[in-house]
Each structure stands twice: as structure tokens, then as C-alpha cells.
mmCIF file of C-alpha atoms in Angstrom:
data_model
loop_
_atom_site.group_PDB
_atom_site.id
_atom_site.type_symbol
_atom_site.label_atom_id
_atom_site.label_comp_id
_atom_site.label_asym_id
_atom_site.label_seq_id
_atom_site.Cartn_x
_atom_site.Cartn_y
_atom_site.Cartn_z
ATOM 1 C CA MET A 1 157.473 6.256 21.724
ATOM 2 C CA ASN A 2 155.137 9.068 21.405
ATOM 3 C CA GLY A 3 153.306 6.958 19.098
ATOM 4 C CA SER A 4 152.841 4.043 21.429
ATOM 5 C CA GLU A 5 151.633 6.274 24.228
ATOM 6 C CA SER A 6 148.953 7.699 22.390
ATOM 7 C CA ASP A 7 147.933 4.128 20.416
ATOM 8 C CA GLU A 8 148.859 1.045 22.732
ATOM 9 C CA SER A 9 148.626 2.590 26.395
ATOM 10 C CA PRO A 10 145.611 1.475 27.710
ATOM 11 C CA TYR A 11 144.882 4.373 29.890
ATOM 12 C CA HIS A 12 143.774 7.507 28.482
ATOM 13 C CA ARG A 13 143.931 11.337 29.536
ATOM 14 C CA SER A 14 140.963 12.526 30.797
ATOM 15 C CA PRO A 15 139.486 14.979 28.467
ATOM 16 C CA SER A 16 139.416 18.729 29.578
ATOM 17 C CA LEU A 17 136.913 21.066 30.317
ATOM 18 C CA ASP A 18 137.877 23.004 27.537
ATOM 19 C CA SER A 19 138.047 20.411 25.164
ATOM 20 C CA LYS A 20 135.713 20.020 22.245
ATOM 21 C CA ASP A 21 135.382 16.056 22.649
ATOM 22 C CA SER A 22 133.772 16.936 26.098
ATOM 23 C CA ALA A 23 130.332 17.965 24.922
ATOM 24 C CA GLY A 24 128.903 14.693 23.846
ATOM 25 C CA PRO A 25 129.176 13.190 26.883
ATOM 26 C CA GLN A 26 127.912 16.203 28.823
ATOM 27 C CA ARG A 27 124.961 16.531 26.821
ATOM 28 C CA GLY A 28 123.990 12.998 27.113
ATOM 29 C CA PHE A 29 124.146 13.445 30.963
ATOM 30 C CA ARG A 30 121.808 16.572 30.986
ATOM 31 C CA ARG A 31 119.358 14.518 29.071
ATOM 32 C CA TYR A 32 119.541 11.522 31.642
ATOM 33 C CA SER A 33 119.307 14.079 34.586
ATOM 34 C CA SER A 34 116.522 16.127 33.086
ATOM 35 C CA VAL A 35 114.270 12.986 33.085
ATOM 36 C CA TYR A 36 114.614 12.589 36.724
ATOM 37 C CA GLY A 37 115.374 16.049 37.653
ATOM 38 C CA GLY A 38 111.688 16.397 38.625
ATOM 39 C CA GLN A 39 111.300 13.449 40.876
ATOM 40 C CA PHE A 40 114.760 14.314 42.825
ATOM 41 C CA GLY A 41 114.724 18.032 42.706
ATOM 42 C CA ALA A 42 116.796 20.730 40.981
ATOM 43 C CA ASN A 43 119.883 20.613 43.139
ATOM 44 C CA SER A 44 119.805 16.800 43.857
ATOM 45 C CA SER A 45 122.002 13.871 43.029
ATOM 46 C CA PHE A 46 121.624 10.478 41.555
ATOM 47 C CA PHE A 47 123.836 7.474 43.000
ATOM 48 C CA GLY A 48 125.857 10.560 44.331
ATOM 49 C CA MET A 49 126.447 12.090 40.948
ATOM 50 C CA ASN A 50 125.259 15.925 40.512
ATOM 51 C CA THR A 51 121.790 15.859 38.611
ATOM 52 C CA ASN A 52 121.162 19.519 38.477
ATOM 53 C CA PRO A 53 119.749 20.285 34.856
ATOM 54 C CA GLY A 54 121.014 23.936 34.487
ATOM 55 C CA PRO A 55 119.671 27.464 34.720
ATOM 56 C CA LYS A 56 116.601 26.311 32.163
ATOM 57 C CA GLY A 57 115.332 23.050 33.894
ATOM 58 C CA SER A 58 115.669 24.485 37.358
ATOM 59 C CA LYS A 59 113.246 26.946 36.543
ATOM 60 C CA SER A 60 110.466 24.238 34.824
ATOM 61 C CA GLU A 61 107.711 23.672 37.021
ATOM 62 C CA TYR A 62 107.077 20.235 38.814
ATOM 63 C CA ARG A 63 104.449 18.155 37.139
ATOM 64 C CA THR A 64 102.870 14.945 38.291
ATOM 65 C CA PRO A 65 102.526 12.136 36.325
ATOM 66 C CA LYS A 66 98.996 11.385 34.580
ATOM 67 C CA GLY A 67 98.834 8.142 36.573
ATOM 68 C CA SER A 68 99.301 10.238 39.817
ATOM 69 C CA LYS A 69 96.097 12.706 38.368
ATOM 70 C CA TYR A 70 93.885 9.638 37.928
ATOM 71 C CA MET A 71 94.687 8.086 41.068
ATOM 72 C CA VAL A 72 93.623 11.356 42.984
ATOM 73 C CA PHE A 73 90.430 11.507 41.174
ATOM 74 C CA TYR A 74 89.767 7.693 41.823
ATOM 75 C CA LEU A 75 89.994 8.791 45.422
ATOM 76 C CA ASP A 76 87.848 11.941 45.387
ATOM 77 C CA LEU A 77 85.239 10.001 43.687
ATOM 78 C CA SER A 78 85.385 7.360 46.235
ATOM 79 C CA PHE A 79 85.234 9.465 49.166
ATOM 80 C CA ILE A 80 82.095 11.105 47.684
ATOM 81 C CA PHE A 81 80.326 8.050 47.171
ATOM 82 C CA LEU A 82 81.352 7.242 50.595
ATOM 83 C CA LEU A 83 79.609 10.120 51.879
ATOM 84 C CA GLU A 84 76.657 9.714 49.789
ATOM 85 C CA LEU A 85 76.231 6.253 50.919
ATOM 86 C CA LYS A 86 76.413 7.365 54.513
ATOM 87 C CA ARG A 87 74.119 9.894 54.053
ATOM 88 C CA CYS A 88 71.550 7.615 52.109
ATOM 89 C CA ASN A 89 71.603 5.325 54.985
ATOM 90 C CA MET A 90 70.930 8.189 57.470
ATOM 91 C CA THR A 91 67.591 9.198 55.618
ATOM 92 C CA HIS A 92 66.596 5.368 55.289
ATOM 93 C CA ASN A 93 67.034 5.262 58.758
ATOM 94 C CA CYS A 94 65.239 8.455 59.359
ATOM 95 C CA LEU A 95 62.351 7.207 57.214
ATOM 96 C CA LEU A 96 62.194 3.857 58.638
ATOM 97 C CA GLY A 97 61.769 5.194 62.089
ATOM 98 C CA LEU A 98 59.098 7.680 60.753
ATOM 99 C CA LYS A 99 57.692 4.663 59.459
ATOM 100 C CA TYR A 100 57.263 3.022 62.709
ATOM 101 C CA LEU A 101 56.315 6.317 64.426
ATOM 102 C CA MET A 102 53.047 6.366 62.550
ATOM 103 C CA PHE A 103 52.206 2.795 62.797
ATOM 104 C CA VAL A 104 52.646 2.962 66.603
ATOM 105 C CA PHE A 105 50.914 6.342 66.598
ATOM 106 C CA ASN A 106 47.935 5.385 64.314
ATOM 107 C CA LEU A 107 47.675 2.114 66.636
ATOM 108 C CA LEU A 108 47.303 3.908 69.482
ATOM 109 C CA PHE A 109 45.007 5.992 67.893
ATOM 110 C CA TRP A 110 43.079 2.793 66.664
ATOM 111 C CA MET A 111 43.057 1.179 70.119
ATOM 112 C CA ALA A 112 41.552 4.607 71.569
ATOM 113 C CA GLY A 113 38.791 4.485 69.244
ATOM 114 C CA GLY A 114 37.928 0.844 69.407
ATOM 115 C CA GLY A 115 37.663 1.681 73.658
ATOM 116 C CA VAL A 116 35.479 4.526 73.006
ATOM 117 C CA LEU A 117 33.194 2.472 70.233
ATOM 118 C CA GLY A 118 33.216 -0.477 73.057
ATOM 119 C CA VAL A 119 32.188 2.007 75.662
ATOM 120 C CA GLY A 120 29.300 3.092 73.506
ATOM 121 C CA ILE A 121 27.790 0.125 72.513
ATOM 122 C CA TRP A 122 27.891 -0.857 75.877
ATOM 123 C CA LEU A 123 26.143 1.847 77.418
ATOM 124 C CA ALA A 124 23.461 1.389 74.362
ATOM 125 C CA VAL A 125 22.792 -2.157 75.347
ATOM 126 C CA THR A 126 22.910 -1.602 78.964
ATOM 127 C CA GLN A 127 21.668 2.138 79.530
ATOM 128 C CA GLY A 128 19.737 2.297 76.507
ATOM 129 C CA ASN A 129 17.450 4.531 78.285
ATOM 130 C CA PHE A 130 19.937 7.460 78.812
ATOM 131 C CA ALA A 131 19.479 9.667 76.087
ATOM 132 C CA THR A 132 19.531 13.557 75.300
ATOM 133 C CA LEU A 133 18.063 16.424 76.973
ATOM 134 C CA SER A 134 17.186 18.187 73.577
ATOM 135 C CA ALA A 135 14.012 17.495 71.935
ATOM 136 C CA THR A 136 15.311 19.168 68.787
ATOM 137 C CA PHE A 137 18.279 16.671 68.483
ATOM 138 C CA PRO A 138 16.932 13.515 70.697
ATOM 139 C CA PHE A 139 19.541 11.147 68.052
ATOM 140 C CA LEU A 140 22.244 13.106 70.221
ATOM 141 C CA SER A 141 22.242 10.758 73.045
ATOM 142 C CA ALA A 142 25.538 9.798 74.942
ATOM 143 C CA ALA A 143 25.695 6.176 73.574
ATOM 144 C CA ASN A 144 24.894 7.260 70.170
ATOM 145 C CA LEU A 145 27.854 9.897 70.568
ATOM 146 C CA LEU A 146 30.319 7.493 71.911
ATOM 147 C CA ILE A 147 29.740 5.011 69.067
ATOM 148 C CA GLY A 148 30.210 7.494 66.230
ATOM 149 C CA THR A 149 33.514 8.935 67.397
ATOM 150 C CA GLY A 150 34.701 5.500 68.457
ATOM 151 C CA SER A 151 33.669 4.227 64.983
ATOM 152 C CA VAL A 152 35.449 7.354 63.091
ATOM 153 C CA ALA A 153 38.657 7.038 64.963
ATOM 154 C CA THR A 154 38.769 3.076 64.328
ATOM 155 C CA ILE A 155 38.389 3.649 60.432
ATOM 156 C CA ILE A 156 41.129 6.294 60.206
ATOM 157 C CA GLY A 157 43.433 4.529 62.824
ATOM 158 C CA PHE A 158 42.979 1.411 60.529
ATOM 159 C CA LEU A 159 43.782 3.523 57.495
ATOM 160 C CA GLY A 160 46.563 4.919 59.050
ATOM 161 C CA CYS A 161 48.075 1.931 60.236
ATOM 162 C CA VAL A 162 47.910 -0.253 57.283
ATOM 163 C CA GLY A 163 48.877 2.582 55.054
ATOM 164 C CA ALA A 164 52.002 3.208 57.221
ATOM 165 C CA ILE A 165 53.098 -0.372 57.306
ATOM 166 C CA LYS A 166 52.334 -1.093 53.576
ATOM 167 C CA GLU A 167 53.566 2.351 52.589
ATOM 168 C CA ASN A 168 50.104 2.186 50.383
ATOM 169 C CA LYS A 169 49.339 5.574 48.816
ATOM 170 C CA CYS A 170 45.903 5.237 48.726
ATOM 171 C CA LEU A 171 45.604 4.332 52.084
ATOM 172 C CA LEU A 172 47.485 6.892 53.082
ATOM 173 C CA LEU A 173 46.078 9.632 51.156
ATOM 174 C CA SER A 174 42.408 8.380 52.554
ATOM 175 C CA PHE A 175 44.139 8.956 56.029
ATOM 176 C CA PHE A 176 45.277 12.342 55.667
ATOM 177 C CA VAL A 177 41.936 13.581 53.672
ATOM 178 C CA LEU A 178 39.638 12.029 56.429
ATOM 179 C CA LEU A 179 41.746 13.569 59.521
ATOM 180 C CA LEU A 180 42.155 16.603 57.347
ATOM 181 C CA LEU A 181 38.091 16.954 57.141
ATOM 182 C CA ILE A 182 37.497 16.088 60.802
ATOM 183 C CA PHE A 183 40.078 18.912 61.807
ATOM 184 C CA ILE A 184 38.531 21.330 59.577
ATOM 185 C CA VAL A 185 34.591 20.557 60.786
ATOM 186 C CA GLU A 186 36.425 20.855 64.100
ATOM 187 C CA VAL A 187 38.021 24.479 63.341
ATOM 188 C CA ILE A 188 34.838 25.528 61.958
ATOM 189 C CA ALA A 189 32.888 24.854 65.012
ATOM 190 C CA GLY A 190 34.796 26.094 67.121
ATOM 191 C CA ILE A 191 35.061 29.623 65.204
ATOM 192 C CA LEU A 192 31.161 29.421 65.041
ATOM 193 C CA VAL A 193 30.747 28.992 68.493
ATOM 194 C CA CYS A 194 32.657 31.727 69.204
ATOM 195 C CA VAL A 195 30.981 33.909 66.812
ATOM 196 C CA TYR A 196 27.655 33.079 67.354
ATOM 197 C CA ARG A 197 27.622 32.512 71.096
ATOM 198 C CA ALA A 198 25.067 34.620 72.416
ATOM 199 C CA GLN A 199 22.150 33.146 69.427
ATOM 200 C CA ILE A 200 23.741 29.464 70.547
ATOM 201 C CA ASP A 201 22.969 30.198 74.285
ATOM 202 C CA THR A 202 19.680 31.674 73.753
ATOM 203 C CA HIS A 203 18.687 28.609 71.370
ATOM 204 C CA ALA A 204 20.144 25.911 73.940
ATOM 205 C CA ARG A 205 18.368 27.494 76.828
ATOM 206 C CA ASP A 206 15.003 27.591 74.700
ATOM 207 C CA ASP A 207 15.501 23.923 73.179
ATOM 208 C CA LEU A 208 15.477 22.465 76.931
ATOM 209 C CA THR A 209 12.368 24.501 78.090
ATOM 210 C CA ASP A 210 10.852 22.513 75.063
ATOM 211 C CA GLY A 211 12.204 18.984 76.320
ATOM 212 C CA LEU A 212 10.823 19.522 79.617
ATOM 213 C CA GLN A 213 7.469 18.990 77.950
ATOM 214 C CA LEU A 214 8.623 15.345 77.222
ATOM 215 C CA PHE A 215 9.081 14.798 80.719
ATOM 216 C CA GLY A 216 7.168 11.454 81.810
ATOM 217 C CA THR A 217 5.759 10.811 78.633
ATOM 218 C CA ASP A 218 5.906 7.438 76.301
ATOM 219 C CA GLY A 219 8.766 6.885 74.421
ATOM 220 C CA ASN A 220 10.746 9.202 75.993
ATOM 221 C CA ILE A 221 12.205 7.409 79.002
ATOM 222 C CA GLY A 222 15.581 8.536 78.188
ATOM 223 C CA LEU A 223 15.010 11.910 78.570
ATOM 224 C CA THR A 224 13.452 11.773 81.896
ATOM 225 C CA ASN A 225 15.986 9.731 83.050
ATOM 226 C CA ALA A 226 18.632 12.147 81.870
ATOM 227 C CA TRP A 227 16.747 15.157 83.582
ATOM 228 C CA SER A 228 16.757 13.278 86.852
ATOM 229 C CA ILE A 229 19.934 12.324 86.682
ATOM 230 C CA VAL A 230 21.497 15.929 86.108
ATOM 231 C CA GLN A 231 19.042 17.406 88.518
ATOM 232 C CA THR A 232 20.040 15.052 90.917
ATOM 233 C CA ASP A 233 23.929 15.545 90.373
ATOM 234 C CA PHE A 234 24.140 19.601 90.058
ATOM 235 C CA ARG A 235 21.373 20.022 92.756
ATOM 236 C CA CYS A 236 19.376 21.918 90.449
ATOM 237 C CA CYS A 237 15.762 22.244 89.067
ATOM 238 C CA GLY A 238 14.374 23.598 86.237
ATOM 239 C CA VAL A 239 15.994 25.130 83.350
ATOM 240 C CA SER A 240 15.676 28.496 84.403
ATOM 241 C CA ASN A 241 14.345 27.738 87.725
ATOM 242 C CA TYR A 242 11.876 25.102 89.503
ATOM 243 C CA THR A 243 8.919 27.069 87.848
ATOM 244 C CA ASP A 244 9.606 25.527 84.651
ATOM 245 C CA TRP A 245 7.764 22.526 85.860
ATOM 246 C CA PHE A 246 4.847 23.712 86.734
ATOM 247 C CA GLU A 247 3.669 24.579 82.725
ATOM 248 C CA VAL A 248 4.898 20.876 82.331
ATOM 249 C CA PHE A 249 2.566 19.237 85.107
ATOM 250 C CA ASN A 250 -0.225 22.381 85.189
ATOM 251 C CA ALA A 251 0.441 22.514 88.940
ATOM 252 C CA THR A 252 2.570 23.340 91.666
ATOM 253 C CA GLN A 253 4.664 20.156 91.319
ATOM 254 C CA VAL A 254 8.214 19.299 90.640
ATOM 255 C CA PRO A 255 10.011 15.462 89.767
ATOM 256 C CA ASP A 256 10.965 14.230 92.822
ATOM 257 C CA SER A 257 14.649 14.644 91.580
ATOM 258 C CA CYS A 258 14.434 18.112 92.420
ATOM 259 C CA CYS A 259 14.053 17.340 96.338
ATOM 260 C CA ARG A 260 16.969 17.991 98.597
ATOM 261 C CA GLU A 261 16.283 14.642 100.392
ATOM 262 C CA TYR A 262 14.606 12.206 97.899
ATOM 263 C CA THR A 263 11.254 10.332 98.903
ATOM 264 C CA VAL A 264 8.611 9.350 97.053
ATOM 265 C CA SER A 265 6.287 12.162 95.885
ATOM 266 C CA CYS A 266 8.476 14.860 97.544
ATOM 267 C CA GLY A 267 7.954 16.963 94.689
ATOM 268 C CA LEU A 268 4.030 17.444 95.381
ATOM 269 C CA HIS A 269 4.331 19.457 98.286
ATOM 270 C CA SER A 270 6.997 21.002 100.872
ATOM 271 C CA PRO A 271 8.751 23.376 98.053
ATOM 272 C CA GLU A 272 10.646 24.784 100.568
ATOM 273 C CA THR A 273 12.640 21.409 100.274
ATOM 274 C CA TRP A 274 13.316 21.824 96.721
ATOM 275 C CA TRP A 275 16.438 23.180 95.169
ATOM 276 C CA ARG A 276 16.617 26.922 93.936
ATOM 277 C CA ASP A 277 19.543 26.638 91.497
ATOM 278 C CA ALA A 278 18.846 26.715 87.902
ATOM 279 C CA CYS A 279 20.113 23.558 86.214
ATOM 280 C CA TYR A 280 21.378 25.519 83.014
ATOM 281 C CA GLU A 281 23.332 27.914 84.870
ATOM 282 C CA ARG A 282 24.591 25.130 86.833
ATOM 283 C CA VAL A 283 25.783 23.259 83.800
ATOM 284 C CA LYS A 284 27.099 26.600 82.373
ATOM 285 C CA MET A 285 29.202 27.438 85.491
ATOM 286 C CA TRP A 286 30.894 23.899 85.615
ATOM 287 C CA LEU A 287 31.858 24.318 82.242
ATOM 288 C CA GLN A 288 33.423 27.871 83.171
ATOM 289 C CA ASP A 289 35.116 26.582 86.080
ATOM 290 C CA ASN A 290 36.659 23.463 83.735
ATOM 291 C CA LEU A 291 37.617 25.711 80.639
ATOM 292 C CA LEU A 292 41.178 25.113 80.808
ATOM 293 C CA VAL A 293 40.963 21.202 81.104
ATOM 294 C CA ILE A 294 38.534 21.774 78.364
ATOM 295 C CA GLY A 295 40.919 24.087 76.478
ATOM 296 C CA ALA A 296 43.894 21.439 77.360
ATOM 297 C CA PHE A 297 42.070 18.602 75.862
ATOM 298 C CA ALA A 298 40.986 20.298 72.861
ATOM 299 C CA LEU A 299 44.672 21.648 72.209
ATOM 300 C CA CYS A 300 46.113 18.270 72.629
ATOM 301 C CA THR A 301 43.867 16.902 70.183
ATOM 302 C CA ALA A 302 44.339 19.494 67.689
ATOM 303 C CA LEU A 303 48.099 18.989 67.934
ATOM 304 C CA ILE A 304 47.628 14.914 67.585
ATOM 305 C CA GLN A 305 45.569 15.241 64.872
ATOM 306 C CA VAL A 306 48.324 17.806 63.159
ATOM 307 C CA VAL A 307 51.113 15.371 63.811
ATOM 308 C CA GLY A 308 48.996 12.731 62.256
ATOM 309 C CA LEU A 309 48.384 14.973 59.301
ATOM 310 C CA THR A 310 51.949 15.584 58.933
ATOM 311 C CA LEU A 311 53.380 12.299 59.366
ATOM 312 C CA ALA A 312 50.760 10.986 56.688
ATOM 313 C CA MET A 313 51.984 13.350 54.124
ATOM 314 C CA VAL A 314 55.579 12.625 54.702
ATOM 315 C CA MET A 315 54.867 8.948 54.283
ATOM 316 C CA TYR A 316 52.547 9.644 51.104
ATOM 317 C CA CYS A 317 55.632 11.782 49.544
ATOM 318 C CA ARG A 318 57.805 8.736 49.833
ATOM 319 C CA ALA A 319 55.513 6.211 48.651
ATOM 320 C CA LEU A 320 55.154 8.263 45.668
ATOM 321 C CA ARG A 321 58.829 8.686 45.260
ATOM 322 C CA ALA A 322 59.608 5.070 45.407
ATOM 323 C CA PHE A 323 56.735 4.457 43.008
ATOM 324 C CA ASP A 324 57.784 6.418 40.410
ATOM 325 C CA TYR A 325 61.224 5.257 40.924
ATOM 326 C CA CYS A 326 60.138 2.026 40.388
ATOM 327 C CA SER A 327 58.178 2.642 37.289
#
């Protein structure tokens, strides 16, 4: 009976906790739970069964699988790439805006130069007899000054426009060098005028006085008309005073433009009807009264040139980096 119960019965007694036969299944279960214990926690259950790996397993640190590490690395790399792409797009847009800004700037500069050149040509054709008051520099007429200034501005504006839109290094560098030379010449001229102002004042007065000797002579109709316009507009007579004309005519005579009320041959008599103010002082006072406007114009011109130089250098450096990258 005892043998049948031990051999034939389909029901077996559960092994006790103290029996040695229970060591095998317990070790197997612990190995199984140690695999999944890191994922479900030290005291978690797996399908209703306790998966506690024991004291040693509970002290083990959490370890991320290798696939998760690679996934995090790829995500970080993608995020950095997106940031760099966004930064590159912003930089490209800024440089593109800078390119068109320089193009518009030089286009306006070129149009202004063309306008000044046109006025100078028109003045030379229609009013070619209007010249300078200086006997030392007769070529410094209003028409010649406008033609020269307009020509330089047109050339510089053309170089800047084409160089900016084409991003050509040679044209951008030429624009920068020419504009820089003009800016340096202007600064040096301004410094010299401030330092040698007294000497320039004396020389200008003497040069204008010498120019009176050419008044009314053959081939100097431009100087003659220039003096007539100055004396009429500024209501003055002579360089220092009306007696400067006595040496020119060798008589007590002044041009008819010195008369308060213009009539034919009014300068031959009646000195009380002549303007008494000196033209040099009147022009000098006019310049002093408009000194603020002249200074503002000079400052705006300098700022425009500095902006042009900055834009040209930035565009040149960009074109240079693009050339080096492509080569």
C-alpha cells in the first residue's frame, strides 16, 4: 500500500522548503528572474510570480541595453544636425539680405552719380562760359567739378552693383580700394584745411585778387560771367572792397554788376550807388552761416562711404571663402 502510493499515485507531494530537491528549481527560477529583474524592478512580479532576485540582485545597478544607447546617440546627432542646419539657413538668409542691400546701396549711388554727371554735361554744353573765379586753377569750373564727381561716382557705383550681384572678388576689391582712396583723400584734405586754415585764407584772397586782372579779357568770358553772378547774388563788389577794380580798369570804375540798381554803364559814375561789402567776406559769412548744413552733409557722406566699405569687405570675404571651398 505504501509502495503504490509512492509509485502509482499521480499526485505527488510538494517538496518542502527544507528538502534538498527544491534547490534545483529554485536556482532555475532565480536565473530566470535575474534576466528580467532589471526591467521589472527588484520587487516586481512577472505573471503573478515574485521575481525578486535576492539581496545580491537588488543591489545591482540599472543597465541600459546597447540598442538604447545607440538610439540616444542617433537622436542627439540628429538634433545637433537640425540646429546646425537652422543656423546655416539663418546665416544664408542674412548674407543674402546683405548682398541685395549692397546692390541697392550701390544702385542708388550709381544713379546719383549719373544724375550729377548729366547736370555737369548739360552745364558744360549750355553754360560753358561759367567758370571758376580762380586764376591759378581755371579748370576748376562748376561744370568740370560736376563732371568729375559724377564720373567717379558712376564708376564706383557700377563696380559695386555688378560685384555685389555677381559676388565677384575682383570687382568687390576694386570697389573697396577706390572708395577707400577717396575716403582717405577727403580725410587728409579736411585735416589740412583745419591745420592750414590761415594760410589757405590768405592764398585764396590773393588768388581772387589776381583773377580780377582777367576780367573782361579775351578767352576769359567764363571768369567775367562768374564775377558778375557773384557780385549780383551776394550784393558785393570786389575781393576786399570796390577799390580792387580801380587797378583793373586804371580808373574810378567798377563792373555794372556792382551797382545796387543795374543800368548800362552804371559803374562809370556815382560811387554812392555801388555795393560796399567785400565779396570775399560775404561768401565767407555765407559759409559760416551754413556751416551746420555743410558739416551734416560731410558727415552723411562719410557715413555712406563707411557703410559702403563695410558691405564691400563683408561681401569680398564671403566670395573668398566660397572660392576657397569650391577649389
